[in-house]
Each structure stands twice: as C-alpha cells, then as structure tokens.
Coordinates of C-alpha atoms in Angstrom, one line a residue:
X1038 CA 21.0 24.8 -32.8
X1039 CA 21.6 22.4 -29.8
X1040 CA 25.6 21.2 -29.1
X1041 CA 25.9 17.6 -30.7
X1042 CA 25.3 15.1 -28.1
X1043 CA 28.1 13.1 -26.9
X1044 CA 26.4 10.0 -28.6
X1045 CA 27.8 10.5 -32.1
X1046 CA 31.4 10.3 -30.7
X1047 CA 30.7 7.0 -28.8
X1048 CA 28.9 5.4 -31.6
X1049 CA 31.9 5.7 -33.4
X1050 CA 33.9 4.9 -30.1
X1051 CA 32.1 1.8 -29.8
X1052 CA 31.7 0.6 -33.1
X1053 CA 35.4 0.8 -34.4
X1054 CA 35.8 -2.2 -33.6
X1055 CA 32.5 -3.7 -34.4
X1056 CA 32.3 -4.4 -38.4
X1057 CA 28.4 -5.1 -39.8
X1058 CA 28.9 -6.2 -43.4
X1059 CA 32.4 -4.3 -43.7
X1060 CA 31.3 -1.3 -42.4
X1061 CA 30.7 0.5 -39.1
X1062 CA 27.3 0.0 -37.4
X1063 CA 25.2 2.3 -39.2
X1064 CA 22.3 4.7 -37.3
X1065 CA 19.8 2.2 -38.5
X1066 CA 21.8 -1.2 -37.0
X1067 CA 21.8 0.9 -33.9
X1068 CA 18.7 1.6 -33.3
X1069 CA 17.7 -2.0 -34.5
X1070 CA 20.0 -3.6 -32.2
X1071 CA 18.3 -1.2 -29.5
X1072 CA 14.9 -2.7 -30.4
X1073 CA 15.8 -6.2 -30.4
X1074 CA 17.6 -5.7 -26.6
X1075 CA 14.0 -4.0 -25.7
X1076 CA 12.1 -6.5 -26.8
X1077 CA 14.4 -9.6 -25.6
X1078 CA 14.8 -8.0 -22.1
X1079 CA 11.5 -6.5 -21.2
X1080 CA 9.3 -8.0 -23.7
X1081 CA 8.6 -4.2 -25.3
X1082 CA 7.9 -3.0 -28.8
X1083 CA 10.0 0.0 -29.4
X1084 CA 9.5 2.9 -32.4
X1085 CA 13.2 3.7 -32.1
X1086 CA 14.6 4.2 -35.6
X1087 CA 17.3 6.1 -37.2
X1088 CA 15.8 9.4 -37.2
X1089 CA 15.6 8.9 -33.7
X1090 CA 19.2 8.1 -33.5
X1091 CA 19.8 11.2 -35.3
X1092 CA 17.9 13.4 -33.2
X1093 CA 20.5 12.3 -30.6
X1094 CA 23.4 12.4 -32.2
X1095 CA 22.8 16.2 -32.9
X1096 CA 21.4 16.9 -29.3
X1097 CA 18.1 17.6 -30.5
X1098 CA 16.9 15.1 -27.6
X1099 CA 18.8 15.6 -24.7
X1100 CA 17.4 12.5 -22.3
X1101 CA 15.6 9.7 -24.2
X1102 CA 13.2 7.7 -21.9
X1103 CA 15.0 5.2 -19.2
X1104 CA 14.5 2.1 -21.5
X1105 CA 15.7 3.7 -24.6
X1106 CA 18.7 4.5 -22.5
X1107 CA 19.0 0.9 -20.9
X1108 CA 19.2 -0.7 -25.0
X1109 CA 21.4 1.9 -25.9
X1110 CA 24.0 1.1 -22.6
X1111 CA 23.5 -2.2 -23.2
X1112 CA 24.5 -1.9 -26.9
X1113 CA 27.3 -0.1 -27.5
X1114 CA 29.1 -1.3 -24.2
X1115 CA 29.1 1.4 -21.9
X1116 CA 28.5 1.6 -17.9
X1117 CA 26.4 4.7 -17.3
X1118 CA 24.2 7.4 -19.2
X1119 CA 27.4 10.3 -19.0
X1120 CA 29.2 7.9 -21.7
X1121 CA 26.5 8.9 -24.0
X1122 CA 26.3 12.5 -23.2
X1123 CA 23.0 12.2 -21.6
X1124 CA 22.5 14.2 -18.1
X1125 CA 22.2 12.4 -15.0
X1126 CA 20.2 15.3 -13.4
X1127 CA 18.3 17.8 -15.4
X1128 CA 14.9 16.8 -16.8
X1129 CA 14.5 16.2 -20.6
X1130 CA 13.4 19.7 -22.2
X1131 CA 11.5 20.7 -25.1
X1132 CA 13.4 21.9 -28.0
X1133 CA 12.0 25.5 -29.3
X1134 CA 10.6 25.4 -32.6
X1135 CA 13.7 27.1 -34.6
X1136 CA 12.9 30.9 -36.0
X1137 CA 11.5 30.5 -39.8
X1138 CA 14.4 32.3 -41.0
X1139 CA 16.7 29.5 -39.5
X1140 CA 15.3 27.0 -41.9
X1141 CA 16.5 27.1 -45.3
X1142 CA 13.9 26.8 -47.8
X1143 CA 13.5 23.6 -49.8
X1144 CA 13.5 23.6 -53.9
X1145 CA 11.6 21.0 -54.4
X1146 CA 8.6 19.3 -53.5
X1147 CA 10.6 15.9 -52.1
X1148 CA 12.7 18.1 -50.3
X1149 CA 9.8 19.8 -48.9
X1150 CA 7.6 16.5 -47.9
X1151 CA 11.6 15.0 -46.3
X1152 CA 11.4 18.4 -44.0
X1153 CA 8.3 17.7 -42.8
X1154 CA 9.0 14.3 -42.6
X1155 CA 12.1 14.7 -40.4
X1156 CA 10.1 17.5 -38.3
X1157 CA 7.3 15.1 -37.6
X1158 CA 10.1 12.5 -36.6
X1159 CA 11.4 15.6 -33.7
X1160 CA 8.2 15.8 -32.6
X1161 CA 7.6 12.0 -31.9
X1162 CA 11.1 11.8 -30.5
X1163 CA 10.4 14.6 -27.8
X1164 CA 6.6 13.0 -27.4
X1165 CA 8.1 9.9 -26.3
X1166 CA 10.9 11.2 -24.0
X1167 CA 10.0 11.0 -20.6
X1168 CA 11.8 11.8 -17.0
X1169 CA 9.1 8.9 -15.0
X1170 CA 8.8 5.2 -16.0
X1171 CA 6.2 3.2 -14.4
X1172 CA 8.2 2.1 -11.4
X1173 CA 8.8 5.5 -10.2
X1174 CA 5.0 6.1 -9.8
X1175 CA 4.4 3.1 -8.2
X1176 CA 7.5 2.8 -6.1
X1177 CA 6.0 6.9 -5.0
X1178 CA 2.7 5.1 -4.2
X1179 CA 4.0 2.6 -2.3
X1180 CA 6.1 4.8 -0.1
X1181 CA 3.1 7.3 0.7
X1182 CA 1.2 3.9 1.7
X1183 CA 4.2 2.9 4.2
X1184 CA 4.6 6.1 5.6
X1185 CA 0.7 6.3 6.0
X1186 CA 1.0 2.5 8.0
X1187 CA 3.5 3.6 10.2
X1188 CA 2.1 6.7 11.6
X1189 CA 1.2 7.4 15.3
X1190 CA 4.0 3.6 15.3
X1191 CA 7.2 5.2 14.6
X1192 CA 8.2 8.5 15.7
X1193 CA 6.5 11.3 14.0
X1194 CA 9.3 14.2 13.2
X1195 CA 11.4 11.7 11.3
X1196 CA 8.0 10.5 9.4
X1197 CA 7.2 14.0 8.6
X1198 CA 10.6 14.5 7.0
X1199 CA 10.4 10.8 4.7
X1200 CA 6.4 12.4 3.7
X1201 CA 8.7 16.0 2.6
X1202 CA 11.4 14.4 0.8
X1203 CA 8.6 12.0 -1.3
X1204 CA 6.5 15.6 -1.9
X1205 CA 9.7 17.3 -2.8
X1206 CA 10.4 14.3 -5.7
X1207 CA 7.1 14.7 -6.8
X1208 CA 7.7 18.6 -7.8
X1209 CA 10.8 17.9 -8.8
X1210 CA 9.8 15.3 -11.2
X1211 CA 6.3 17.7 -12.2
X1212 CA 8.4 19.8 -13.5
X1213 CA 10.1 17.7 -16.1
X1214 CA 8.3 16.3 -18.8
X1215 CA 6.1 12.7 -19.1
X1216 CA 2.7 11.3 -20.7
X1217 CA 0.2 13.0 -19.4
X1218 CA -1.4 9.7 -17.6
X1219 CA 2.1 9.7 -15.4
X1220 CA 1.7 13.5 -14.7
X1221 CA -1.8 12.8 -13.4
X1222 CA -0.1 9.9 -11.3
X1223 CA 2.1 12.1 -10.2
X1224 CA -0.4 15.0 -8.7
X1225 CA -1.5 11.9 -6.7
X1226 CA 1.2 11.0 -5.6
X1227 CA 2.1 14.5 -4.4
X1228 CA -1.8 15.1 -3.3
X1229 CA -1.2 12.1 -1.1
X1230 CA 1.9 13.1 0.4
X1231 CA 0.9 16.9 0.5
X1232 CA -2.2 15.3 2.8
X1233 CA -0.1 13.3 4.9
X1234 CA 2.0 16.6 5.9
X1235 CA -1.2 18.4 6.5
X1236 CA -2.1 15.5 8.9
X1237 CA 0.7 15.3 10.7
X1238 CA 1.2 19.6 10.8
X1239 CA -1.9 19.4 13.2
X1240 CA -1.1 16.5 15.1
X1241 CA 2.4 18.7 15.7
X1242 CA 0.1 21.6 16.8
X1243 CA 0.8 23.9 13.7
X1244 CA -3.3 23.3 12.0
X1245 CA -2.0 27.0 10.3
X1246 CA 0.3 25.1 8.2
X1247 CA -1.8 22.3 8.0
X1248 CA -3.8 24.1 5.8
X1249 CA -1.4 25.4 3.0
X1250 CA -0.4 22.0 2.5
X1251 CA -3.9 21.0 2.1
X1252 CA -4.8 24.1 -0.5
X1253 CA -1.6 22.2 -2.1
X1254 CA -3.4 18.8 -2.1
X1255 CA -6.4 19.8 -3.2
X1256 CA -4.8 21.6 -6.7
X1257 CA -2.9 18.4 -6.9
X1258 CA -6.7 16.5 -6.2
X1259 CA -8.4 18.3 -8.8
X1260 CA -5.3 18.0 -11.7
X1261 CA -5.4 14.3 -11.0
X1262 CA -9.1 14.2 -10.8
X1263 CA -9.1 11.8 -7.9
X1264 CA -12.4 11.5 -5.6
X1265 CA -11.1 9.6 -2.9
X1266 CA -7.9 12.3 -2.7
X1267 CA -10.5 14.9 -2.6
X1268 CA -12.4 13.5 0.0
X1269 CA -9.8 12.8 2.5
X1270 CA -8.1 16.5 1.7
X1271 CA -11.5 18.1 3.1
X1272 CA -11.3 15.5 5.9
X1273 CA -8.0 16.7 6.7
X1274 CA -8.7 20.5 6.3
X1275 CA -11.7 19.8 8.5
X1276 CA -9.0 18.6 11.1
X1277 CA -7.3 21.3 10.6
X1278 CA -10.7 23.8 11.9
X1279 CA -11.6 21.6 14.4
X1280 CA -8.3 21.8 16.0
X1281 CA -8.8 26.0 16.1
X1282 CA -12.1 25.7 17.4
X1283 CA -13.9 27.1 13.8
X1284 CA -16.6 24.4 14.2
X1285 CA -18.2 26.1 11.3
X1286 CA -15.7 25.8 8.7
X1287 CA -14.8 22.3 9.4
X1288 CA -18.7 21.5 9.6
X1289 CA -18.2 22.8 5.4
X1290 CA -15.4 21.0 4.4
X1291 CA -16.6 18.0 5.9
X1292 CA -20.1 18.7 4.2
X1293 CA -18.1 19.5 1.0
X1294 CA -16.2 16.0 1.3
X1295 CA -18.7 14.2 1.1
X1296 CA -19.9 14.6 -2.1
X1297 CA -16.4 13.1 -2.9
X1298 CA -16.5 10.0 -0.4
X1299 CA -18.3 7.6 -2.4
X1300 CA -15.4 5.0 -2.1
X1301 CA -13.4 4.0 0.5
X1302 CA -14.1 4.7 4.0
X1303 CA -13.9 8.5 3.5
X1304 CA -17.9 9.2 3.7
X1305 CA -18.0 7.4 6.9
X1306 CA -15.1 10.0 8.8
X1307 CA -16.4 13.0 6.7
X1308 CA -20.6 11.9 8.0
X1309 CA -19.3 11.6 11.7
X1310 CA -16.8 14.6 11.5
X1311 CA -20.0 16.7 10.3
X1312 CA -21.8 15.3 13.4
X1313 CA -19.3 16.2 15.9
X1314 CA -18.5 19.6 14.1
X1315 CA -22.4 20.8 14.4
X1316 CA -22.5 19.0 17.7
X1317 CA -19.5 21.7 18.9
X1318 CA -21.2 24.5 16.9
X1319 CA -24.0 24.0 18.7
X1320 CA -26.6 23.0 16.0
X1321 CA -28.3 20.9 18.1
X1322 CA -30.9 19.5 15.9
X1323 CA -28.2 19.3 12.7
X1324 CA -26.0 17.7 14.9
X1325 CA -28.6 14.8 15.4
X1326 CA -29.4 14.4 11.7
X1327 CA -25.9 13.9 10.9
X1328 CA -25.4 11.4 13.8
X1329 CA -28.0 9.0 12.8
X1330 CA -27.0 9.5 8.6
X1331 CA -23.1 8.5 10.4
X1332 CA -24.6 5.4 11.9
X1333 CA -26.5 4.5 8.4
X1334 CA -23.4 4.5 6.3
X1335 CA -21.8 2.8 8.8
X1336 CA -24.6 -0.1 8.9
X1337 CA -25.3 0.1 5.5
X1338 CA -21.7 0.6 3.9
X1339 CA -20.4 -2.3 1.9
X1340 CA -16.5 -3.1 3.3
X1341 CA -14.2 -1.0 1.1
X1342 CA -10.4 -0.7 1.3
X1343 CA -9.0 2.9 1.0
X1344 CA -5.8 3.6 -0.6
X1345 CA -3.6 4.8 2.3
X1346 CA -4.4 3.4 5.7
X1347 CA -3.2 5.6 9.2
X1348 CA -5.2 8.9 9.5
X1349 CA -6.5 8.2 6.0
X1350 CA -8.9 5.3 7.1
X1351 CA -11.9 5.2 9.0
X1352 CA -13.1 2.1 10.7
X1353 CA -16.4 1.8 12.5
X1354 CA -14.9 1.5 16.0
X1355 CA -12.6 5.1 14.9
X1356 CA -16.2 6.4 13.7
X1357 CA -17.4 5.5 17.2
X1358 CA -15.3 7.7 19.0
X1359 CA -16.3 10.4 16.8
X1360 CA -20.1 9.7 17.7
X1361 CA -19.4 9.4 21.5
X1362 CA -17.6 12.8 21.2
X1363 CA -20.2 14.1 19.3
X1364 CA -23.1 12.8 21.9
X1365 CA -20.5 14.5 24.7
X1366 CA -21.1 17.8 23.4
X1367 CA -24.6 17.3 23.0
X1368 CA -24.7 16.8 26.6
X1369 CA -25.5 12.8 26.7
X1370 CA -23.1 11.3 28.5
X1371 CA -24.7 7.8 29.0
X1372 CA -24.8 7.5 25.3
X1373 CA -21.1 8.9 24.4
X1374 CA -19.6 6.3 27.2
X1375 CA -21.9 3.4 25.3
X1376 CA -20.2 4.6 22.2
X1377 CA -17.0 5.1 23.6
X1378 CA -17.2 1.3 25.1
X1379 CA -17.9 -0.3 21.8
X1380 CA -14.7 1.8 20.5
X1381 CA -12.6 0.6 22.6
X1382 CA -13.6 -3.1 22.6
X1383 CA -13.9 -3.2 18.9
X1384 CA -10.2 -1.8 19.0
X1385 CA -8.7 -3.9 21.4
X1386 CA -9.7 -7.1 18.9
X1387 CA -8.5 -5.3 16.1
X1388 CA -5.1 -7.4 15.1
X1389 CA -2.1 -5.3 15.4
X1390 CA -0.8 -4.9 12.2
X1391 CA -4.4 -2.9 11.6
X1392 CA -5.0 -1.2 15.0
X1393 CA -5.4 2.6 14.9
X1394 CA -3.3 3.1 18.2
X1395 CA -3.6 7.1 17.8
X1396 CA -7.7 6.5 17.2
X1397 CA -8.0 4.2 19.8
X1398 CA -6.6 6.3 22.4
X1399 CA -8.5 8.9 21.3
X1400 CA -11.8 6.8 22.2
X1401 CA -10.3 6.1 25.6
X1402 CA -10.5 9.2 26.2
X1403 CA -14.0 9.8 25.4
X1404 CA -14.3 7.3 27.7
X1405 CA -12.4 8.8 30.6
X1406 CA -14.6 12.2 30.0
X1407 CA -18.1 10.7 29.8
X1408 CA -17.1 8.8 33.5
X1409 CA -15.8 11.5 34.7
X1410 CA -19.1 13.8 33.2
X1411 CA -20.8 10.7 35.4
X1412 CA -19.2 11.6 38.4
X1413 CA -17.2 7.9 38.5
X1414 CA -13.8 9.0 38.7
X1415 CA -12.6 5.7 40.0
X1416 CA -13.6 4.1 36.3
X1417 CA -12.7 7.7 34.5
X1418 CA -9.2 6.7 36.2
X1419 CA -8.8 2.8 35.4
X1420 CA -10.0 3.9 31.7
X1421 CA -7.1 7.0 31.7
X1422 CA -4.1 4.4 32.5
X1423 CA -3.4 3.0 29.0
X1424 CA -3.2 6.4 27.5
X1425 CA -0.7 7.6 29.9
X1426 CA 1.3 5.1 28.6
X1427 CA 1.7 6.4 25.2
X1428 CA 5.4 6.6 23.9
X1429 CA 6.3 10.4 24.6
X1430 CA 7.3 11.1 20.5
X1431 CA 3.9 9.5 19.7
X1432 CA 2.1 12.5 22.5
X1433 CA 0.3 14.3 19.5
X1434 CA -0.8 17.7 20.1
X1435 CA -4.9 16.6 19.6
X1436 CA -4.0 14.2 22.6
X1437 CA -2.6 16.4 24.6
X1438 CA -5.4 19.1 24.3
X1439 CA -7.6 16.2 25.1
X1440 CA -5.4 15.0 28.3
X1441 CA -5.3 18.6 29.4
X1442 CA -9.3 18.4 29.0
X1443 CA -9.5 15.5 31.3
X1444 CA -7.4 17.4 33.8
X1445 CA -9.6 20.4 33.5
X1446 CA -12.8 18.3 34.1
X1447 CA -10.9 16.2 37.0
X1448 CA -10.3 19.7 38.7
X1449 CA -13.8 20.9 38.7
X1450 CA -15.4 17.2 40.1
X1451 CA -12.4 18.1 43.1
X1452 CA -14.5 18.2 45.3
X1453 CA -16.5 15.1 45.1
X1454 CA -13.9 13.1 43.5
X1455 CA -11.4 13.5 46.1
X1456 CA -7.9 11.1 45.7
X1457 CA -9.1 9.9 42.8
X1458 CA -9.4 13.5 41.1
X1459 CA -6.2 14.3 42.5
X1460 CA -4.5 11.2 41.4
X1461 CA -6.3 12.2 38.0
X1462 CA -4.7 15.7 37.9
X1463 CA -1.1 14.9 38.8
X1464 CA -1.2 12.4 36.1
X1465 CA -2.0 14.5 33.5
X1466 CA 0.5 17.0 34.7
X1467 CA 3.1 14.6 34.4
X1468 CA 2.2 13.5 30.7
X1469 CA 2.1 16.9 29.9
X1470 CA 5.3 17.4 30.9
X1471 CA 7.1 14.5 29.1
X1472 CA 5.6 15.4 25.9
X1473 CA 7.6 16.2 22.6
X1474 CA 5.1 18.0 21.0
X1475 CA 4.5 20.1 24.0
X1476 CA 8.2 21.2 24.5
X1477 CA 8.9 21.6 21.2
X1478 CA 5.7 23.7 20.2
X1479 CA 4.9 25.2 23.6
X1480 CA 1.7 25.5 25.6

C-alpha cells in the first residue's frame, strides 16, 4: 500500500476554515469545486469525482494530469504542486495490481459489486493521469521547426546542443506515462529532433554518428507512423553514405524513401539524391532514368509545405544543384553549369527569410566545378567569391570537401589556368584554414 499523499492533510489544512453547510468541504465539494474551476477557466468538462479524490488522498495516484492539478491549486489556496504532495519531477507511475491475498474478501454481493466498483474507479484515475498536456507537444514541435529555420544562419555547435536538449525531453517525457495519441506525438517530436542531429553530425564531419541517430529516428518514425518523418530519415541517412563515398547504400535509402515521400517536398530530394547517387556509382544509364523522373516531380509536383524547413526542404532551385552535380559526374559539364545557373538565379530571388544559404552555396559550387571542367577559370573564379565569404562557424564539413574539390581541380588546369588557378588555390587554402569544422574535426 502506497504512503497517504500529502493531499489529505491540506484538504483539511485548507478547509478548516472553510464551512459548507456546517461542515468541512467534503471529498465530493472538492472535486466539484475542481470541476466548476475547469470548466469556468478553460472551458473543460472534467470526470473528477470523489473516488478520484480518494485515490489521492491515499497516494494511489501520485501526479494527477496538469489541469486536475491547476483546479486543485486553485481551490484549496495553495502556490505550487509540493503543497499537495504531488512531485515536481518524477513521472506519474502505474500502481501494481495488489497480491490477491492483500485484498480481503467481501461477504456480500454489494460489497463485492462496491470493490469492483472502486477498482474500476483506480483504473480510470491512472487512465487519465498524464505527465504531457497538449502545449508540451506543440510547444516540442515548434522548437524542432525553429531550430530547423535557423540552421546553416546561426552557428551550428550551439544549434546542435538546443536539437540534444529537445531530444533528451522527449525521452525523458517517453518514459512517463500519457494517451497514446500524445506518445505517438511524442516519437515525432523525438524523430524530428533525432533527424536534425543526424543532419547536422554529417555537416560536422562525424556521417558515423550520423547514422545512429538516424536508426533512432527511424524506430521513432515507425512508432509514430509518420510518412513524411520516414522519408526525410532515409534522406538523411542517404547523406550520411554519400558523405563516405558508399554511393550504393545511399542510392537504397534514397530508393527506399521514396516510397514514403508522397507529401511534402521529400520525393523531390529523395528522386534527385537517387540520380546523383547512381550518377557517382557509376550506373550510367540508371543514373539518367532517375534524372529525368527528378525533373518530372519537379514539373509536375503540386506546391506542398513540409513540416520543418532547413535541410528538411527541398526546393526546385536546391533540386537543381543536385541535378547539375549529378550531370558533373556523368561527365556533361555544359548541362551541370546550365543547371547550376538556374540554381543560383532561382536562389538569389528567393526572399531571405526562405533562402537555403547552405543549398545555395552548394550550387555555387557546382557552378565553380563545371567552369572550371570548361577550362574558364576566370568565371570558375568570379562564381567561387561568394562562397569564400561564408561565416567561418557556418564552413560545414560537405563544403569544405567540396572547396577542397575545387582546389584539387584548380591544381590540375595549372597549367593552362595560370594566375587565375593560382589565385584559385591560395583561396581555398585560406578558407580551409579558417574553418571551425576543419580545426575542430581535423583533415
């Protein structure tokens, strides 16, 4: 048998001096006066009753839901939930059926149907307890959307550590007890986050531990049973293989994805990740299916709004870049600097508040390669200059490797290229060396 909560004692407290019809304020009036402060305040229709209050008074229910505690504060005068006995800090658990030789046997048959009376009442009690109201899974929501908005615009390390804390709520909070619709809005919530840190764990040069947050996101993806989740967590762990070179891998997960991405902008990444994927596998003749089905969602799409923005949205100027990459590796340069071109413009009108800075230098740089795959290092040059002007937190490990490429191909056109490829080189070396990511995480 549970301690008696500390609620019995300030009932009494607070109702010594309260008189109801000559009498103290009865388990009944309590609860009564708890429903009517509900319903006046947020407009809700409790099933608080006085078995209810009895189930706290004996510490049968150790944490009633937020609102029940609200009327009940409200009610009997006190300032915070540790007047009443109720933790501030451990979730609400559930009470162990007591051993059969713990109950006492009733005589007769009302006795019998009040026992099973009052047991039903436990269970409806604990039922209706819960440790998340519906602010705290959309105030989780919202927070995994601003963190999403500002990355690649604030510095990531101290991003990465707001997306940890909001994961490390979310388990925390899993492993207390709610209705099951708020548990499922809580695996999203975690998914989401659990993505995010995936996202950023390649972009800070670690894809390895990108990918056991994203086995994490996806078991949160599949208890929440939520597509769109599911899509971006195999666009993510496609990132993730890129990033180490496994072509083939990502090429399945982005495959994989896409029978997920039939909302949001998801299918159009996932179609143009496959492309580039078989495009660096070398699968020539896959790789050219998958551009042209890229292109078709893209034309074809109707405009949809994705739940997080940031790495988790993909526009048709970000799926350009991944087609002039793509035609790069195929060996077209003509046709990767067209696509790279319409990137670029299409981002530069972009307003502001929506422009995908870390995408859009990203296409700049497709840019600077197919010039410099050309041979016209004087444009390859003129097109490098924005992205050497990237803040030095915001240097992501993907640009980097792709700056280092451009130094690499400046090298070998040396000889042709002249200043220019000179110029080209020492530029790189110096963004290389005032980067964050670089000097934290080494070569």
């Amino acid at each position: 048998m549970p301690e008696p909560n500390r609620l019995l004692r300030a009932v009494r407290e607070a109702t010594a001096s309260r008189q109801v019809a000559g009498a103290h304020m009865s388990r009944r009036e309590l609860a009564d006066a708890a429903v009517a402060w509900l319903h006046e305040t947020t407009g809700r229709t409790a099933a608080l009753d006085a078995h209810y209050i009895a189930k706290l008074e004996r510490g049968v229910v150790r944490r009633p839901s937020q609102h029940y505690r609200a009327a009940l504060r409200a009610v009997l005068g006190v300032a915070a939930d540790v007047d009443l006995g109720f933790s501030a800090h451990r979730p609400p658990a559930l009470v162990a059926t007591p051993p059969v030789g713990a109950v006492a046997t009733p005589n007769t048959v009302e006795e019998l149907l009040m026992s099973a009376a009052e047991e039903s009442s436990g269970f409806l009690a604990w039922a209706e307890t819960t440790n998340v109201g519906e602010l705290t899974v959309d105030q989780m929501h919202a927070e995994v959307r601003r963190i999403a908005h500002s990355y690649l615009k604030a510095p990531t390390l101290p991003l990465f550590a707001r997306t940890k804390a909001l994961r490390d709520r979310a388990f925390t909070l899993l492993a207390g007890h709610q209705d099951p619709r708020r548990t499922r809005e809580l695996y999203a919530a975690a998914g989401w986050s659990l993505t995010v840190l995936s996202w950023i764990s390649v972009d800070l040069g670690r894809p390895d531990a990108a990918e056991d947050h994203a086995r994490a996101a996806w078991m949160c993806a599949e208890r929440a049973d939520h597509n769109a989740l599911r899509a971006w967590v195999r666009a993510t762990q496609h990132t993730a293989a890129f990033w180490q070179a496994d072509y083939t891998a990502a090429a399945q997960y982005a495959a994989d994805g896409l029978s997920y991405g039939g909302t949001g902008t998801a299918r159009l990444f996932l179609s143009s990740a496959l492309a580039v994927d078989l495009a660096h596998a070398g699968q020539v003749e896959a790789a050219e299916r998958a551009l042209l089905r890229a292109q078709h969602v893209a034309e074809t799409a109707a405009p949809a709004e994705d739940e997080l923005a940031g790495p988790l949205t993909c526009s048709t100027d970000r799926a350009g870049s991944l087609w002039s990459d793509a035609e790069l590796a195929l060996g077209r340069a003509d046709a990767a600097l067209s696509f790279a071109d319409r990137a670029v413009a299409a981002f530069e009108a972009t307003a502001e508040q929506r422009r995908n800075r870390g995408s859009e230098r990203m296409a700049r740089l497709q840019q600077v390669k197919a010039h410099l795959a050309l041979g016209d290092l004087r444009s390859a040059e003129d097109a490098l200059r924005p992205v050497l002007d990237t803040p030095a937190a915001q240097r992501v490990r993907p640009l980097v490797h792709r700056v280092t490429e451009v130094g690499v191909l400046a090298a070998q056109a040396g000889g042709t290229g002249g200043a220019a490829a000179r110029r080209i080189r020492g530029a790189v070396a110096d963004f290389r060396g005032n980067t964050v990511a670089t000097r934290e995480l080494g070569p």
